[in-house]
Amino acid sequence: MNVIIRLIIIIIAINCGPPRPTSDKQEPKFNQEMNIPTETLVNNLNSIEWNIRAEAAIALGSRGYKNAIPKLKNLLVEDKNPIVKASVATALGELKDTSSTIEIGKLFSNPEIAKDSLIDALSRMGDSRGAIYVIPFLDSEIHTERLQAVEALVNMRAASSSKEIIARANKNTDIDKAKTYAMVIGKLALKDGENYLLNLIQKAETGPTLAATILALGRIKSKKASPLLPRFISGDFDKGRENSVEALIMIQDKSILPIVFNDIENTNSEIKYLAAKVITGIPDKSSGEKALSILKSDKKQLYGVASYILGRLKYETARLRIEEVVKDKSLIERDIIAESLGWIGNKDSANVLIEVLNEKEGVARYGAAWSLGMLQNPIAIEALMEATKSSDGKLAILSIESLGHFNDEKVLDFLFQSIEKNKAIALYAIPSMGNSSSPKLLKYLESLAEREEPEIYRPAIEQIGKLKKKDSITFLVGLLKKNNTDRNKILISALNVITGEKFFTSSEWINWYNKNNN
């Protein structure tokens, strides 16, 4: 569970139920109002109510308000409430105040403060000096605490603590904890841990520890491990398959390609394409030559995977053969064969792909629609527009998304008009519109942002934010004044992106706008 959420839940839980007397007054209620102005939150750090102080600290950290650091540092040392201390530590970590790293580390000796909160704070801080406090938790009996320690050490870039980590790993005899050490060695790319990992891969049984070890060997780019990994691709261990593919690609050892090529003939489609992923992830001219020879052979059941390899390798020499093959309606995986032409990227393939797109049925149309967007040949625009009207929803969406690759005003007009006719496509059409450089774009998006349907105004406002045009600020603030709670959340996010300012309430944005435009 996210530590900030956990802290909030603790505060809420303590304040639920009938009021309980304190020394002279009722225990304070937790203020769950999230739209509190930043200035108010700063003042709340001085509250006599501990839960208000804790809430304010968390909120200020989340907002990145660095001006609060002096007050927060004082609370970290002086406040007597352990939840407030934990909340302040989290906030200072979020604010990257590395001058507080050691002070947060000292809090680990306080038994009243949850250790996961402190690990989280140091993780957010990202200061390698905090590693000394976190490394012991790699040996924790609590699984989630060990994983949190790994994440923290990675965020700290704690590779300088390699000796201590590996020494602990070598002393460990618990196979479950070995997974933790494999993870941290891999994620920190601790090359000194290679022998530990090679030993572990030999003795670990099928399960999480083996999966973590495979991936870790890839992350440290262990050439010694590359001969051991291909066997996992065709094995029964699903996670082992997936991780061995990633590991082999990271290691980049071309000597294993002949071994992996054997697996593309596997009858299991997943294994076949995982092997192909390794082949394309370790580019080599010989792989293109082998794949093309398959495409010219009578092994039609392999035409899909061979085309995939040729496409991802951008093997132009194979283009004409692929164009010939994709017309054969008797083949399986024609969608993948069509996609390969998009990867190769020659605009001359557009004519063949349009023919495939215009077929009455079949999955090949999906690959053709995607590839035509990749090729950006203008001759495909009309065919893609027509395909957006298909009763096949997948084909229609792929065609809409492909149209977004064309910076063409008639495409922009078409997509806008299509939303007017069918609001259900707005989620796909509006991002596609966003790729246009036409001056019409902002006007279209503003028109859509004013609509009452959330499925239209949400993506429209988000797209306006992505454009980062100062000209849209007045329009967005104007919409804020209409006080639609749902829309205002998205408007505030868009204004944050466009201006770089960090306000979190409508009133703050309106005041900021009035101040800067009078």
Short mmCIF file of C-alpha atoms in Angstrom, two decimals, residues 53-443:
data_model
loop_
_atom_site.label_atom_id
_atom_site.label_comp_id
_atom_site.label_asym_id
_atom_site.label_seq_id
_atom_site.Cartn_x
_atom_site.Cartn_y
_atom_site.Cartn_z
CA ARG A 53 -0.14 19.00 10.95
CA ALA A 54 0.32 15.53 9.46
CA GLU A 55 -2.18 16.17 6.67
CA ALA A 56 -0.58 19.51 5.83
CA ALA A 57 2.91 18.01 5.67
CA ILE A 58 1.82 15.25 3.29
CA ALA A 59 -0.08 17.67 1.06
CA LEU A 60 2.79 20.18 0.88
CA GLY A 61 5.22 17.41 -0.02
CA SER A 62 2.90 16.14 -2.74
CA ARG A 63 2.62 19.66 -4.14
CA GLY A 64 6.37 20.11 -4.25
CA TYR A 65 6.22 23.26 -2.12
CA LYS A 66 9.87 23.77 -1.18
CA ASN A 67 9.25 26.97 0.78
CA ALA A 68 7.81 24.77 3.54
CA ILE A 69 11.12 22.94 4.07
CA PRO A 70 12.37 25.04 7.05
CA LYS A 71 9.13 24.47 8.99
CA LEU A 72 9.07 20.80 8.08
CA LYS A 73 12.65 20.30 9.24
CA ASN A 74 11.78 21.87 12.55
CA LEU A 75 8.78 19.57 12.96
CA LEU A 76 10.91 16.54 12.10
CA VAL A 77 13.08 17.24 15.13
CA GLU A 78 10.73 18.94 17.57
CA ASP A 79 7.30 17.36 17.05
CA LYS A 80 6.45 14.69 19.62
CA ASN A 81 3.82 12.84 17.60
CA PRO A 82 5.22 9.79 15.71
CA ILE A 83 2.66 10.04 12.90
CA VAL A 84 3.52 13.69 12.35
CA LYS A 85 7.23 12.79 12.26
CA ALA A 86 6.57 10.05 9.71
CA SER A 87 4.43 12.38 7.59
CA VAL A 88 7.06 15.11 7.71
CA ALA A 89 9.78 12.63 6.76
CA THR A 90 7.71 11.59 3.75
CA ALA A 91 7.20 15.22 2.77
CA LEU A 92 10.89 16.08 3.06
CA GLY A 93 11.71 13.02 0.99
CA GLU A 94 9.25 14.11 -1.67
CA LEU A 95 10.83 17.57 -1.65
CA LYS A 96 14.33 16.05 -2.04
CA ASP A 97 15.71 17.92 0.95
CA THR A 98 18.92 15.90 1.25
CA SER A 99 20.02 17.98 4.24
CA SER A 100 17.37 15.98 6.17
CA THR A 101 18.60 12.52 5.13
CA ILE A 102 20.63 11.80 8.26
CA GLU A 103 17.96 13.21 10.56
CA ILE A 104 15.38 10.90 8.98
CA GLY A 105 17.83 8.02 9.38
CA LYS A 106 18.02 8.68 13.11
CA LEU A 107 14.27 8.09 13.39
CA PHE A 108 14.77 4.37 12.66
CA SER A 109 15.74 4.00 16.32
CA ASN A 110 12.32 5.31 17.39
CA PRO A 111 10.10 2.24 18.00
CA GLU A 112 6.91 4.29 17.68
CA ILE A 113 7.53 5.20 14.03
CA ALA A 114 6.59 2.72 11.29
CA LYS A 115 9.76 1.67 9.52
CA ASP A 116 8.10 1.39 6.12
CA SER A 117 7.24 5.09 6.32
CA LEU A 118 10.88 5.97 6.90
CA ILE A 119 12.10 3.66 4.12
CA ASP A 120 9.59 5.31 1.81
CA ALA A 121 10.83 8.77 2.85
CA LEU A 122 14.45 7.88 2.07
CA SER A 123 13.35 6.27 -1.18
CA ARG A 124 11.70 9.52 -2.25
CA MET A 125 14.76 11.45 -1.13
CA GLY A 126 17.05 9.49 -3.46
CA ASP A 127 20.17 10.26 -1.41
CA SER A 128 22.70 7.40 -1.35
CA ARG A 129 23.70 8.37 2.19
CA GLY A 130 20.39 6.86 3.28
CA ALA A 131 21.43 3.38 2.11
CA ILE A 132 23.10 2.52 5.41
CA TYR A 133 19.72 2.70 7.14
CA VAL A 134 17.86 0.67 4.51
CA ILE A 135 20.25 -2.19 3.65
CA PRO A 136 19.48 -4.17 6.87
CA PHE A 137 15.85 -4.46 5.71
CA LEU A 138 16.94 -6.65 2.77
CA ASP A 139 17.07 -9.34 5.44
CA SER A 140 13.68 -8.50 6.95
CA GLU A 141 11.24 -11.31 7.73
CA ILE A 142 8.50 -9.18 6.15
CA HIS A 143 8.33 -9.73 2.40
CA THR A 144 6.87 -6.32 1.53
CA GLU A 145 9.50 -4.61 3.66
CA ARG A 146 12.27 -6.37 1.70
CA LEU A 147 10.75 -5.27 -1.61
CA GLN A 148 10.42 -1.73 -0.34
CA ALA A 149 14.09 -1.75 0.66
CA VAL A 150 15.05 -2.84 -2.87
CA GLU A 151 13.03 -0.02 -4.40
CA ALA A 152 14.55 2.50 -1.99
CA LEU A 153 18.12 1.42 -2.72
CA VAL A 154 17.45 1.65 -6.45
CA ASN A 155 16.01 5.14 -6.07
CA MET A 156 19.09 6.10 -4.06
CA ARG A 157 21.39 4.71 -6.78
CA ALA A 158 23.16 2.92 -3.96
CA ALA A 159 25.68 1.01 -6.12
CA SER A 160 28.45 2.36 -3.90
CA SER A 161 27.11 0.02 -1.19
CA SER A 162 27.84 -3.02 -3.39
CA LYS A 163 30.25 -4.75 -0.97
CA GLU A 164 27.85 -4.66 1.96
CA ILE A 165 24.91 -5.86 -0.15
CA ILE A 166 26.81 -8.78 -1.69
CA ALA A 167 28.33 -9.75 1.65
CA ARG A 168 24.82 -10.01 3.10
CA ALA A 169 23.67 -11.97 0.05
CA ASN A 170 26.47 -14.53 0.48
CA LYS A 171 25.57 -15.03 4.14
CA ASN A 172 21.89 -15.55 3.38
CA THR A 173 20.52 -19.12 3.36
CA ASP A 174 16.82 -18.33 2.87
CA ILE A 175 15.75 -18.94 -0.75
CA ASP A 176 12.91 -16.41 -0.50
CA LYS A 177 15.30 -13.73 0.66
CA ALA A 178 17.66 -14.76 -2.14
CA LYS A 179 15.07 -13.34 -4.53
CA THR A 180 15.44 -9.98 -2.79
CA TYR A 181 19.21 -10.03 -3.16
CA ALA A 182 18.96 -11.05 -6.81
CA MET A 183 16.60 -8.14 -7.43
CA VAL A 184 18.79 -5.54 -5.78
CA ILE A 185 21.97 -6.84 -7.44
CA GLY A 186 20.27 -6.70 -10.82
CA LYS A 187 18.54 -3.36 -10.43
CA LEU A 188 21.70 -1.70 -9.17
CA ALA A 189 23.73 -3.51 -11.88
CA LEU A 190 26.23 -4.77 -9.32
CA LYS A 191 28.68 -6.65 -11.54
CA ASP A 192 30.42 -7.98 -8.42
CA GLY A 193 27.32 -10.06 -7.78
CA GLU A 194 27.76 -12.16 -10.95
CA ASN A 195 29.14 -15.26 -9.20
CA TYR A 196 26.37 -15.11 -6.60
CA LEU A 197 23.73 -15.01 -9.34
CA LEU A 198 25.35 -17.77 -11.44
CA ASN A 199 25.39 -20.01 -8.39
CA LEU A 200 21.79 -19.13 -7.59
CA ILE A 201 20.47 -19.90 -11.10
CA GLN A 202 21.88 -23.41 -10.81
CA LYS A 203 20.15 -24.25 -7.55
CA ALA A 204 16.95 -22.16 -7.53
CA GLU A 205 13.79 -24.11 -8.27
CA THR A 206 11.10 -22.87 -10.62
CA GLY A 207 9.53 -19.85 -8.96
CA PRO A 208 10.02 -16.16 -8.11
CA THR A 209 13.67 -16.51 -7.04
CA LEU A 210 14.65 -18.16 -10.32
CA ALA A 211 12.75 -15.52 -12.31
CA ALA A 212 14.47 -12.70 -10.42
CA THR A 213 17.89 -14.32 -10.89
CA ILE A 214 17.42 -14.67 -14.66
CA LEU A 215 16.49 -11.02 -14.99
CA ALA A 216 19.32 -9.89 -12.71
CA LEU A 217 21.90 -11.69 -14.86
CA GLY A 218 20.61 -9.73 -17.82
CA ARG A 219 20.76 -6.45 -15.96
CA ILE A 220 24.42 -6.95 -15.05
CA LYS A 221 25.03 -8.04 -18.69
CA SER A 222 26.57 -11.37 -17.71
CA LYS A 223 28.12 -12.97 -20.80
CA LYS A 224 28.78 -16.05 -18.68
CA ALA A 225 25.03 -16.46 -18.26
CA SER A 226 24.03 -16.19 -21.93
CA PRO A 227 24.53 -19.93 -22.72
CA LEU A 228 22.30 -20.80 -19.72
CA LEU A 229 19.34 -18.64 -20.67
CA PRO A 230 17.99 -19.85 -24.06
CA ARG A 231 16.69 -23.08 -22.54
CA PHE A 232 14.18 -21.07 -20.49
CA ILE A 233 12.53 -19.69 -23.64
CA SER A 234 11.12 -23.10 -24.54
CA GLY A 235 10.60 -24.21 -20.94
CA ASP A 236 7.37 -24.55 -18.97
CA PHE A 237 8.10 -21.66 -16.60
CA ASP A 238 6.19 -18.67 -18.02
CA LYS A 239 8.01 -16.00 -16.03
CA GLY A 240 11.31 -17.69 -16.85
CA ARG A 241 10.48 -17.39 -20.55
CA GLU A 242 9.64 -13.72 -20.29
CA ASN A 243 12.66 -12.81 -18.16
CA SER A 244 15.12 -14.83 -20.23
CA VAL A 245 14.05 -12.87 -23.31
CA GLU A 246 14.67 -9.57 -21.54
CA ALA A 247 17.96 -10.81 -20.11
CA LEU A 248 19.33 -12.04 -23.44
CA ILE A 249 18.45 -8.75 -25.12
CA MET A 250 20.23 -6.83 -22.37
CA ILE A 251 23.32 -9.03 -22.62
CA GLN A 252 23.52 -8.66 -26.44
CA ASP A 253 25.50 -11.85 -27.07
CA LYS A 254 25.17 -12.71 -30.79
CA SER A 255 26.62 -16.16 -30.26
CA ILE A 256 23.27 -17.41 -28.91
CA LEU A 257 21.26 -16.45 -32.03
CA PRO A 258 21.64 -19.85 -33.80
CA ILE A 259 20.28 -21.56 -30.69
CA VAL A 260 17.34 -19.17 -30.38
CA PHE A 261 16.48 -19.50 -34.08
CA ASN A 262 15.53 -23.12 -33.43
CA ASP A 263 12.66 -21.95 -31.23
CA ILE A 264 10.84 -20.02 -33.97
CA GLU A 265 9.69 -23.41 -35.27
CA ASN A 266 8.06 -24.25 -31.96
CA THR A 267 4.34 -25.07 -32.28
CA ASN A 268 3.65 -22.90 -29.25
CA SER A 269 2.97 -19.43 -30.67
CA GLU A 270 4.14 -17.65 -27.50
CA ILE A 271 7.48 -19.43 -27.53
CA LYS A 272 7.88 -18.79 -31.25
CA TYR A 273 7.42 -15.03 -30.90
CA LEU A 274 9.49 -14.77 -27.73
CA ALA A 275 12.36 -16.28 -29.67
CA ALA A 276 11.70 -13.82 -32.49
CA LYS A 277 11.80 -10.99 -29.97
CA VAL A 278 15.29 -12.06 -28.89
CA ILE A 279 16.43 -12.30 -32.52
CA THR A 280 15.19 -8.81 -33.34
CA GLY A 281 16.49 -7.45 -30.03
CA ILE A 282 20.04 -8.53 -30.93
CA PRO A 283 20.29 -7.14 -34.49
CA ASP A 284 22.52 -9.11 -36.85
CA LYS A 285 22.61 -9.23 -40.65
CA SER A 286 22.62 -13.03 -40.64
CA SER A 287 19.22 -13.05 -38.91
CA GLY A 288 17.64 -11.16 -41.80
CA GLU A 289 19.15 -13.56 -44.28
CA LYS A 290 17.83 -16.59 -42.36
CA ALA A 291 14.34 -15.13 -42.00
CA LEU A 292 14.14 -14.26 -45.69
CA SER A 293 15.18 -17.79 -46.61
CA ILE A 294 12.26 -19.07 -44.51
CA LEU A 295 9.91 -16.67 -46.30
CA LYS A 296 11.05 -18.09 -49.62
CA SER A 297 10.68 -21.69 -48.46
CA ASP A 298 7.57 -23.88 -48.34
CA LYS A 299 7.25 -23.48 -44.55
CA LYS A 300 4.14 -21.33 -44.79
CA GLN A 301 3.35 -21.82 -41.12
CA LEU A 302 6.46 -19.74 -40.37
CA TYR A 303 5.72 -16.85 -42.74
CA GLY A 304 4.22 -14.77 -39.94
CA VAL A 305 7.16 -15.04 -37.55
CA ALA A 306 9.68 -14.68 -40.39
CA SER A 307 7.93 -11.48 -41.53
CA TYR A 308 7.91 -10.22 -37.96
CA ILE A 309 11.68 -10.68 -37.74
CA LEU A 310 12.27 -9.02 -41.11
CA GLY A 311 10.02 -6.10 -40.24
CA ARG A 312 11.54 -5.41 -36.86
CA LEU A 313 15.02 -5.64 -38.38
CA LYS A 314 13.84 -3.24 -41.13
CA TYR A 315 15.22 -5.67 -43.67
CA GLU A 316 14.37 -3.78 -46.86
CA THR A 317 15.64 -6.58 -49.09
CA ALA A 318 12.64 -8.67 -48.00
CA ARG A 319 9.98 -6.03 -48.74
CA LEU A 320 8.87 -7.22 -52.18
CA ARG A 321 8.60 -10.82 -50.98
CA ILE A 322 6.50 -9.73 -48.01
CA GLU A 323 4.24 -7.68 -50.31
CA GLU A 324 3.74 -10.80 -52.40
CA VAL A 325 3.10 -13.04 -49.40
CA VAL A 326 0.61 -10.73 -47.68
CA LYS A 327 -1.81 -11.13 -50.59
CA ASP A 328 -2.16 -14.86 -49.92
CA LYS A 329 -5.46 -15.16 -48.03
CA SER A 330 -4.77 -18.78 -47.14
CA LEU A 331 -1.97 -17.82 -44.75
CA ILE A 332 -2.32 -17.51 -41.00
CA GLU A 333 -0.98 -14.42 -39.15
CA ARG A 334 -1.56 -12.13 -42.13
CA ASP A 335 -2.01 -9.23 -39.69
CA ILE A 336 1.59 -9.70 -38.56
CA ILE A 337 2.79 -9.99 -42.15
CA ALA A 338 1.03 -6.71 -42.97
CA GLU A 339 2.49 -5.04 -39.87
CA SER A 340 6.01 -5.98 -40.96
CA LEU A 341 5.68 -3.63 -43.94
CA GLY A 342 4.98 -0.77 -41.56
CA TRP A 343 8.12 -1.58 -39.61
CA ILE A 344 10.24 -1.70 -42.78
CA GLY A 345 8.88 1.76 -43.55
CA ASN A 346 8.92 2.02 -47.36
CA LYS A 347 6.04 4.23 -48.55
CA ASP A 348 5.84 2.18 -51.76
CA SER A 349 4.16 -0.58 -49.77
CA ALA A 350 1.06 1.60 -49.37
CA ASN A 351 -0.69 0.33 -52.50
CA VAL A 352 -0.55 -3.31 -51.40
CA LEU A 353 -1.64 -2.39 -47.87
CA ILE A 354 -4.63 -0.42 -49.17
CA GLU A 355 -5.72 -3.51 -51.07
CA VAL A 356 -5.55 -5.52 -47.85
CA LEU A 357 -7.35 -2.79 -45.88
CA ASN A 358 -10.20 -2.83 -48.36
CA GLU A 359 -10.84 -6.56 -47.94
CA LYS A 360 -14.32 -7.40 -46.65
CA GLU A 361 -13.13 -9.36 -43.64
CA GLY A 362 -10.11 -10.82 -41.87
CA VAL A 363 -7.43 -9.80 -39.37
CA ALA A 364 -5.00 -8.76 -42.11
CA ARG A 365 -6.90 -5.46 -42.27
CA TYR A 366 -5.73 -4.63 -38.74
CA GLY A 367 -2.08 -4.92 -39.69
CA ALA A 368 -2.70 -2.94 -42.87
CA ALA A 369 -4.43 -0.09 -41.01
CA TRP A 370 -1.59 0.15 -38.50
CA SER A 371 1.12 0.02 -41.17
CA LEU A 372 -0.50 2.70 -43.32
CA GLY A 373 -0.27 5.08 -40.39
CA MET A 374 3.40 4.21 -39.94
CA LEU A 375 4.15 4.79 -43.64
CA GLN A 376 2.33 8.16 -43.77
CA ASN A 377 1.79 7.91 -47.51
CA PRO A 378 -0.98 10.44 -48.34
CA ILE A 379 -2.56 8.05 -50.84
CA ALA A 380 -3.84 6.02 -47.88
CA ILE A 381 -5.87 8.81 -46.25
CA GLU A 382 -9.14 8.20 -48.09
CA ALA A 383 -8.99 4.44 -47.49
CA LEU A 384 -8.32 4.95 -43.78
CA MET A 385 -11.18 7.46 -43.51
CA GLU A 386 -13.51 4.91 -45.01
CA ALA A 387 -12.22 2.20 -42.66
CA THR A 388 -13.11 4.34 -39.61
CA LYS A 389 -16.76 3.75 -40.54
CA SER A 390 -16.38 -0.04 -40.34
CA SER A 391 -18.73 -2.05 -38.14
CA ASP A 392 -15.57 -3.82 -36.96
CA GLY A 393 -14.71 -1.73 -33.91
CA LYS A 394 -11.06 -2.75 -33.79
CA LEU A 395 -10.52 -1.82 -37.42
CA ALA A 396 -12.27 1.52 -36.95
CA ILE A 397 -10.12 2.43 -33.92
CA LEU A 398 -6.87 1.39 -35.60
CA SER A 399 -7.79 3.50 -38.63
CA ILE A 400 -8.59 6.52 -36.46
CA GLU A 401 -5.24 6.18 -34.68
CA SER A 402 -3.39 5.78 -37.98
CA LEU A 403 -4.98 8.93 -39.37
CA GLY A 404 -3.35 10.76 -36.48
CA HIS A 405 0.04 10.18 -38.13
CA PHE A 406 -0.94 12.42 -41.04
CA ASN A 407 -0.42 16.13 -40.47
CA ASP A 408 -3.16 16.96 -42.94
CA GLU A 409 -5.94 19.51 -42.44
CA LYS A 410 -8.58 17.39 -44.13
CA VAL A 411 -7.78 14.62 -41.62
CA LEU A 412 -8.24 17.09 -38.78
CA ASP A 413 -11.60 18.22 -40.19
CA PHE A 414 -12.70 14.63 -40.71
CA LEU A 415 -11.85 13.55 -37.17
CA PHE A 416 -13.64 16.54 -35.64
CA GLN A 417 -16.74 15.90 -37.73
CA SER A 418 -16.60 12.21 -36.82
CA ILE A 419 -16.72 13.06 -33.10
CA GLU A 420 -19.74 15.25 -33.76
CA LYS A 421 -21.47 12.20 -35.26
CA ASN A 422 -20.25 9.61 -32.76
CA LYS A 423 -19.02 10.74 -29.34
CA ALA A 424 -17.86 7.19 -28.53
CA ILE A 425 -14.77 7.65 -30.70
CA ALA A 426 -13.60 10.82 -28.93
CA LEU A 427 -11.12 8.94 -26.73
CA TYR A 428 -9.23 7.82 -29.86
CA ALA A 429 -9.96 10.65 -32.28
CA ILE A 430 -8.92 13.55 -30.05
CA PRO A 431 -5.33 12.29 -29.47
CA SER A 432 -5.11 11.70 -33.23
CA MET A 433 -6.22 15.27 -33.84
CA GLY A 434 -3.49 16.44 -31.45
CA ASN A 435 -0.75 15.61 -33.97
CA SER A 436 -1.95 18.31 -36.37
CA SER A 437 -0.08 21.60 -36.72
CA SER A 438 -3.12 23.36 -38.18
CA PRO A 439 -4.26 26.62 -36.52
CA LYS A 440 -7.73 25.06 -36.48
CA LEU A 441 -6.66 22.49 -33.91
CA LEU A 442 -6.93 24.65 -30.79
CA LYS A 443 -10.34 25.98 -31.82
#
